JSON list of C-alpha atoms in Angstrom, two decimals:
[
{"chain": "A", "resi": 1, "resn": "UNK", "atom": "CA", "xyz": [0.00, 0.00, 0.00]},
{"chain": "A", "resi": 2, "resn": "UNK", "atom": "CA", "xyz": [1.37, 3.41, -1.00]},
{"chain": "A", "resi": 3, "resn": "UNK", "atom": "CA", "xyz": [1.97, 5.89, 1.74]},
{"chain": "A", "resi": 4, "resn": "UNK", "atom": "CA", "xyz": [1.66, 9.67, 1.30]},
{"chain": "A", "resi": 5, "resn": "UNK", "atom": "CA", "xyz": [5.46, 9.82, 1.33]},
{"chain": "A", "resi": 6, "resn": "UNK", "atom": "CA", "xyz": [5.61, 7.50, -1.73]},
{"chain": "A", "resi": 7, "resn": "UNK", "atom": "CA", "xyz": [3.24, 9.67, -3.80]},
{"chain": "A", "resi": 8, "resn": "UNK", "atom": "CA", "xyz": [4.71, 13.06, -2.98]},
{"chain": "A", "resi": 9, "resn": "UNK", "atom": "CA", "xyz": [5.93, 14.82, -6.15]},
{"chain": "A", "resi": 10, "resn": "UNK", "atom": "CA", "xyz": [9.06, 16.94, -6.39]},
{"chain": "A", "resi": 11, "resn": "UNK", "atom": "CA", "xyz": [9.77, 19.51, -9.08]},
{"chain": "A", "resi": 12, "resn": "UNK", "atom": "CA", "xyz": [13.31, 19.22, -10.43]},
{"chain": "A", "resi": 13, "resn": "UNK", "atom": "CA", "xyz": [14.12, 22.32, -12.43]},
{"chain": "A", "resi": 14, "resn": "UNK", "atom": "CA", "xyz": [17.07, 23.33, -14.60]},
{"chain": "A", "resi": 15, "resn": "UNK", "atom": "CA", "xyz": [17.29, 27.07, -14.04]},
{"chain": "A", "resi": 16, "resn": "UNK", "atom": "CA", "xyz": [19.39, 27.73, -17.13]},
{"chain": "A", "resi": 17, "resn": "UNK", "atom": "CA", "xyz": [17.35, 25.45, -19.44]},
{"chain": "A", "resi": 18, "resn": "UNK", "atom": "CA", "xyz": [16.13, 28.21, -21.77]},
{"chain": "A", "resi": 19, "resn": "UNK", "atom": "CA", "xyz": [19.50, 29.91, -22.02]},
{"chain": "A", "resi": 20, "resn": "UNK", "atom": "CA", "xyz": [21.15, 26.54, -22.71]},
{"chain": "A", "resi": 21, "resn": "UNK", "atom": "CA", "xyz": [18.75, 25.83, -25.59]},
{"chain": "A", "resi": 22, "resn": "UNK", "atom": "CA", "xyz": [19.10, 29.37, -26.85]},
{"chain": "A", "resi": 23, "resn": "UNK", "atom": "CA", "xyz": [22.88, 28.92, -27.12]},
{"chain": "A", "resi": 24, "resn": "UNK", "atom": "CA", "xyz": [22.66, 25.32, -28.44]},
{"chain": "A", "resi": 25, "resn": "UNK", "atom": "CA", "xyz": [20.58, 26.08, -31.56]},
{"chain": "A", "resi": 26, "resn": "UNK", "atom": "CA", "xyz": [23.04, 28.50, -33.18]},
{"chain": "A", "resi": 27, "resn": "UNK", "atom": "CA", "xyz": [25.83, 25.96, -32.55]},
{"chain": "A", "resi": 28, "resn": "UNK", "atom": "CA", "xyz": [23.79, 23.24, -34.29]},
{"chain": "A", "resi": 29, "resn": "UNK", "atom": "CA", "xyz": [23.33, 25.52, -37.28]},
{"chain": "A", "resi": 30, "resn": "UNK", "atom": "CA", "xyz": [27.01, 26.44, -37.44]},
{"chain": "A", "resi": 31, "resn": "UNK", "atom": "CA", "xyz": [28.53, 22.98, -37.05]},
{"chain": "A", "resi": 32, "resn": "UNK", "atom": "CA", "xyz": [25.77, 21.24, -39.07]},
{"chain": "A", "resi": 33, "resn": "UNK", "atom": "CA", "xyz": [25.58, 18.31, -36.66]},
{"chain": "A", "resi": 34, "resn": "UNK", "atom": "CA", "xyz": [22.42, 16.20, -36.94]},
{"chain": "A", "resi": 35, "resn": "UNK", "atom": "CA", "xyz": [21.08, 18.10, -39.97]},
{"chain": "A", "resi": 36, "resn": "UNK", "atom": "CA", "xyz": [18.15, 16.33, -41.59]},
{"chain": "A", "resi": 37, "resn": "UNK", "atom": "CA", "xyz": [16.76, 18.78, -44.16]},
{"chain": "A", "resi": 38, "resn": "UNK", "atom": "CA", "xyz": [18.36, 20.98, -46.82]},
{"chain": "A", "resi": 39, "resn": "UNK", "atom": "CA", "xyz": [16.96, 24.21, -48.24]},
{"chain": "A", "resi": 40, "resn": "UNK", "atom": "CA", "xyz": [18.19, 24.91, -51.78]},
{"chain": "A", "resi": 41, "resn": "UNK", "atom": "CA", "xyz": [18.05, 28.35, -53.33]},
{"chain": "A", "resi": 42, "resn": "UNK", "atom": "CA", "xyz": [19.94, 30.07, -56.15]},
{"chain": "A", "resi": 43, "resn": "UNK", "atom": "CA", "xyz": [22.30, 27.06, -56.51]},
{"chain": "A", "resi": 44, "resn": "UNK", "atom": "CA", "xyz": [23.26, 27.24, -52.83]},
{"chain": "A", "resi": 45, "resn": "UNK", "atom": "CA", "xyz": [22.30, 25.06, -49.88]},
{"chain": "A", "resi": 46, "resn": "UNK", "atom": "CA", "xyz": [21.35, 25.73, -46.27]},
{"chain": "A", "resi": 47, "resn": "UNK", "atom": "CA", "xyz": [21.44, 22.63, -44.04]},
{"chain": "A", "resi": 48, "resn": "UNK", "atom": "CA", "xyz": [18.91, 22.68, -41.22]},
{"chain": "A", "resi": 49, "resn": "UNK", "atom": "CA", "xyz": [17.00, 20.61, -38.70]},
{"chain": "A", "resi": 50, "resn": "UNK", "atom": "CA", "xyz": [13.37, 19.61, -39.27]},
{"chain": "A", "resi": 51, "resn": "UNK", "atom": "CA", "xyz": [12.49, 20.16, -35.63]},
{"chain": "A", "resi": 52, "resn": "UNK", "atom": "CA", "xyz": [13.68, 23.78, -35.72]},
{"chain": "A", "resi": 53, "resn": "UNK", "atom": "CA", "xyz": [12.03, 24.59, -39.06]},
{"chain": "A", "resi": 54, "resn": "UNK", "atom": "CA", "xyz": [8.73, 23.03, -38.02]},
{"chain": "A", "resi": 55, "resn": "UNK", "atom": "CA", "xyz": [8.76, 24.69, -34.60]},
{"chain": "A", "resi": 56, "resn": "UNK", "atom": "CA", "xyz": [9.32, 28.11, -36.17]},
{"chain": "A", "resi": 57, "resn": "UNK", "atom": "CA", "xyz": [7.30, 27.88, -39.40]},
{"chain": "A", "resi": 58, "resn": "UNK", "atom": "CA", "xyz": [3.75, 26.61, -39.86]},
{"chain": "A", "resi": 59, "resn": "UNK", "atom": "CA", "xyz": [4.53, 26.18, -43.58]},
{"chain": "A", "resi": 60, "resn": "UNK", "atom": "CA", "xyz": [7.54, 23.93, -42.96]},
{"chain": "A", "resi": 61, "resn": "UNK", "atom": "CA", "xyz": [5.64, 22.05, -40.26]},
{"chain": "A", "resi": 62, "resn": "UNK", "atom": "CA", "xyz": [2.82, 21.18, -42.68]},
{"chain": "A", "resi": 63, "resn": "UNK", "atom": "CA", "xyz": [5.23, 20.37, -45.53]},
{"chain": "A", "resi": 64, "resn": "UNK", "atom": "CA", "xyz": [7.43, 18.08, -43.44]},
{"chain": "A", "resi": 65, "resn": "UNK", "atom": "CA", "xyz": [4.53, 16.29, -41.72]},
{"chain": "A", "resi": 66, "resn": "UNK", "atom": "CA", "xyz": [2.70, 15.67, -45.00]},
{"chain": "A", "resi": 67, "resn": "UNK", "atom": "CA", "xyz": [5.87, 14.50, -46.79]},
{"chain": "A", "resi": 68, "resn": "UNK", "atom": "CA", "xyz": [7.91, 12.36, -44.40]},
{"chain": "A", "resi": 69, "resn": "UNK", "atom": "CA", "xyz": [11.42, 11.79, -45.76]},
{"chain": "A", "resi": 70, "resn": "UNK", "atom": "CA", "xyz": [14.70, 10.94, -44.10]},
{"chain": "A", "resi": 71, "resn": "UNK", "atom": "CA", "xyz": [16.53, 14.00, -45.47]},
{"chain": "A", "resi": 72, "resn": "UNK", "atom": "CA", "xyz": [14.39, 16.09, -47.82]},
{"chain": "A", "resi": 73, "resn": "UNK", "atom": "CA", "xyz": [15.76, 18.80, -50.07]},
{"chain": "A", "resi": 74, "resn": "UNK", "atom": "CA", "xyz": [13.37, 21.71, -50.35]},
{"chain": "A", "resi": 75, "resn": "UNK", "atom": "CA", "xyz": [13.89, 23.95, -53.37]},
{"chain": "A", "resi": 76, "resn": "UNK", "atom": "CA", "xyz": [12.96, 27.56, -52.61]},
{"chain": "A", "resi": 77, "resn": "UNK", "atom": "CA", "xyz": [12.55, 28.67, -56.22]},
{"chain": "A", "resi": 78, "resn": "UNK", "atom": "CA", "xyz": [11.07, 32.13, -55.81]},
{"chain": "A", "resi": 79, "resn": "UNK", "atom": "CA", "xyz": [13.20, 33.34, -52.93]},
{"chain": "A", "resi": 80, "resn": "UNK", "atom": "CA", "xyz": [16.63, 34.82, -52.84]},
{"chain": "A", "resi": 81, "resn": "UNK", "atom": "CA", "xyz": [19.39, 32.99, -51.00]},
{"chain": "A", "resi": 82, "resn": "UNK", "atom": "CA", "xyz": [19.93, 35.86, -48.58]},
{"chain": "A", "resi": 83, "resn": "UNK", "atom": "CA", "xyz": [16.23, 35.76, -47.60]},
{"chain": "A", "resi": 84, "resn": "UNK", "atom": "CA", "xyz": [16.35, 32.02, -46.89]},
{"chain": "A", "resi": 85, "resn": "UNK", "atom": "CA", "xyz": [19.60, 32.36, -44.92]},
{"chain": "A", "resi": 86, "resn": "UNK", "atom": "CA", "xyz": [18.27, 35.33, -42.95]},
{"chain": "A", "resi": 87, "resn": "UNK", "atom": "CA", "xyz": [15.05, 33.51, -42.06]},
{"chain": "A", "resi": 88, "resn": "UNK", "atom": "CA", "xyz": [16.99, 30.42, -40.99]},
{"chain": "A", "resi": 89, "resn": "UNK", "atom": "CA", "xyz": [19.23, 32.61, -38.85]},
{"chain": "A", "resi": 90, "resn": "UNK", "atom": "CA", "xyz": [16.11, 34.16, -37.31]},
{"chain": "A", "resi": 91, "resn": "UNK", "atom": "CA", "xyz": [14.65, 30.73, -36.55]},
{"chain": "A", "resi": 92, "resn": "UNK", "atom": "CA", "xyz": [17.83, 29.48, -34.88]},
{"chain": "A", "resi": 93, "resn": "UNK", "atom": "CA", "xyz": [18.88, 32.67, -33.09]},
{"chain": "A", "resi": 94, "resn": "UNK", "atom": "CA", "xyz": [15.64, 34.55, -32.51]},
{"chain": "A", "resi": 95, "resn": "UNK", "atom": "CA", "xyz": [16.96, 37.60, -34.31]},
{"chain": "A", "resi": 96, "resn": "UNK", "atom": "CA", "xyz": [18.55, 38.68, -37.56]},
{"chain": "A", "resi": 97, "resn": "UNK", "atom": "CA", "xyz": [20.05, 41.94, -38.84]},
{"chain": "A", "resi": 98, "resn": "UNK", "atom": "CA", "xyz": [18.96, 43.26, -42.23]},
{"chain": "A", "resi": 99, "resn": "UNK", "atom": "CA", "xyz": [19.14, 46.63, -43.95]},
{"chain": "A", "resi": 100, "resn": "UNK", "atom": "CA", "xyz": [16.10, 48.83, -44.31]},
{"chain": "A", "resi": 101, "resn": "UNK", "atom": "CA", "xyz": [16.06, 48.06, -48.05]},
{"chain": "A", "resi": 102, "resn": "UNK", "atom": "CA", "xyz": [15.91, 44.32, -47.31]},
{"chain": "A", "resi": 103, "resn": "UNK", "atom": "CA", "xyz": [13.25, 44.46, -44.60]},
{"chain": "A", "resi": 104, "resn": "UNK", "atom": "CA", "xyz": [10.11, 44.46, -46.78]},
{"chain": "A", "resi": 105, "resn": "UNK", "atom": "CA", "xyz": [11.40, 41.55, -48.86]},
{"chain": "A", "resi": 106, "resn": "UNK", "atom": "CA", "xyz": [12.33, 39.59, -45.74]},
{"chain": "A", "resi": 107, "resn": "UNK", "atom": "CA", "xyz": [8.90, 40.13, -44.20]},
{"chain": "A", "resi": 108, "resn": "UNK", "atom": "CA", "xyz": [7.19, 39.03, -47.42]},
{"chain": "A", "resi": 109, "resn": "UNK", "atom": "CA", "xyz": [9.26, 35.83, -47.43]},
{"chain": "A", "resi": 110, "resn": "UNK", "atom": "CA", "xyz": [8.49, 35.31, -43.73]},
{"chain": "A", "resi": 111, "resn": "UNK", "atom": "CA", "xyz": [4.78, 35.68, -44.44]},
{"chain": "A", "resi": 112, "resn": "UNK", "atom": "CA", "xyz": [4.97, 33.14, -47.28]},
{"chain": "A", "resi": 113, "resn": "UNK", "atom": "CA", "xyz": [6.70, 30.64, -44.99]},
{"chain": "A", "resi": 114, "resn": "UNK", "atom": "CA", "xyz": [4.49, 31.52, -42.01]},
{"chain": "A", "resi": 115, "resn": "UNK", "atom": "CA", "xyz": [7.50, 32.19, -39.79]},
{"chain": "A", "resi": 116, "resn": "UNK", "atom": "CA", "xyz": [6.37, 32.58, -36.21]},
{"chain": "A", "resi": 117, "resn": "UNK", "atom": "CA", "xyz": [7.48, 35.82, -34.66]},
{"chain": "A", "resi": 118, "resn": "UNK", "atom": "CA", "xyz": [7.70, 37.61, -38.02]},
{"chain": "A", "resi": 119, "resn": "UNK", "atom": "CA", "xyz": [4.14, 37.25, -39.24]},
{"chain": "A", "resi": 120, "resn": "UNK", "atom": "CA", "xyz": [1.48, 38.18, -36.71]},
{"chain": "A", "resi": 121, "resn": "UNK", "atom": "CA", "xyz": [-1.10, 35.52, -37.49]},
{"chain": "A", "resi": 122, "resn": "UNK", "atom": "CA", "xyz": [1.17, 32.68, -36.40]},
{"chain": "A", "resi": 123, "resn": "UNK", "atom": "CA", "xyz": [2.60, 33.96, -33.08]},
{"chain": "A", "resi": 124, "resn": "UNK", "atom": "CA", "xyz": [1.36, 32.16, -30.25]},
{"chain": "A", "resi": 125, "resn": "UNK", "atom": "CA", "xyz": [11.44, 6.72, -48.21]},
{"chain": "A", "resi": 126, "resn": "UNK", "atom": "CA", "xyz": [11.44, 6.83, -51.94]},
{"chain": "A", "resi": 127, "resn": "UNK", "atom": "CA", "xyz": [12.06, 9.43, -54.55]},
{"chain": "A", "resi": 128, "resn": "UNK", "atom": "CA", "xyz": [9.07, 11.62, -55.04]},
{"chain": "A", "resi": 129, "resn": "UNK", "atom": "CA", "xyz": [8.85, 15.12, -56.35]},
{"chain": "A", "resi": 130, "resn": "UNK", "atom": "CA", "xyz": [6.06, 17.36, -55.20]},
{"chain": "A", "resi": 131, "resn": "UNK", "atom": "CA", "xyz": [5.40, 20.78, -56.64]},
{"chain": "A", "resi": 132, "resn": "UNK", "atom": "CA", "xyz": [3.66, 23.06, -54.17]},
{"chain": "A", "resi": 133, "resn": "UNK", "atom": "CA", "xyz": [2.26, 26.37, -55.30]},
{"chain": "A", "resi": 134, "resn": "UNK", "atom": "CA", "xyz": [1.29, 28.93, -52.74]},
{"chain": "A", "resi": 135, "resn": "UNK", "atom": "CA", "xyz": [-0.91, 31.24, -54.79]},
{"chain": "A", "resi": 136, "resn": "UNK", "atom": "CA", "xyz": [-2.65, 32.55, -51.69]},
{"chain": "A", "resi": 137, "resn": "UNK", "atom": "CA", "xyz": [0.72, 33.70, -50.38]},
{"chain": "A", "resi": 138, "resn": "UNK", "atom": "CA", "xyz": [1.98, 35.74, -53.28]},
{"chain": "A", "resi": 139, "resn": "UNK", "atom": "CA", "xyz": [2.81, 32.96, -55.75]},
{"chain": "A", "resi": 140, "resn": "UNK", "atom": "CA", "xyz": [5.88, 31.51, -54.00]},
{"chain": "A", "resi": 141, "resn": "UNK", "atom": "CA", "xyz": [6.92, 28.18, -55.43]},
{"chain": "A", "resi": 142, "resn": "UNK", "atom": "CA", "xyz": [8.82, 25.51, -53.54]},
{"chain": "A", "resi": 143, "resn": "UNK", "atom": "CA", "xyz": [9.69, 21.98, -54.57]},
{"chain": "A", "resi": 144, "resn": "UNK", "atom": "CA", "xyz": [10.26, 19.13, -52.15]},
{"chain": "A", "resi": 145, "resn": "UNK", "atom": "CA", "xyz": [12.60, 16.32, -53.20]},
{"chain": "A", "resi": 146, "resn": "UNK", "atom": "CA", "xyz": [12.75, 13.20, -51.01]}
]
């Protein structure tokens, strides 16, 4: 028979948990350990982590859930490389620096990808090729290759 002492719960808390994660994500991006998705744009590649992309972007979350692959390559055809890199930096670091001239373009790309924190409405095995058109989001085109 369980005694009250056996059922008592204790909260074990890591006080620096958030700051540890906040410093770990940029390191993962930099050293490319455990990458499992690649974003391709303008003949260049950005290696990322599905968990980070899906946590920070409703678009990537839907895309990756609906198209399970071991290491997909997502072609970002209608975006510039700097936009993709800046948005990835934002997702991993929580901030990014851009010029005033780049800001509108970055926000448009963030809206198309439904990046949380940059677009208000979202705060809070085989080879297959899928063409996804986002007409409702300004005509962005991405291609997923598994």
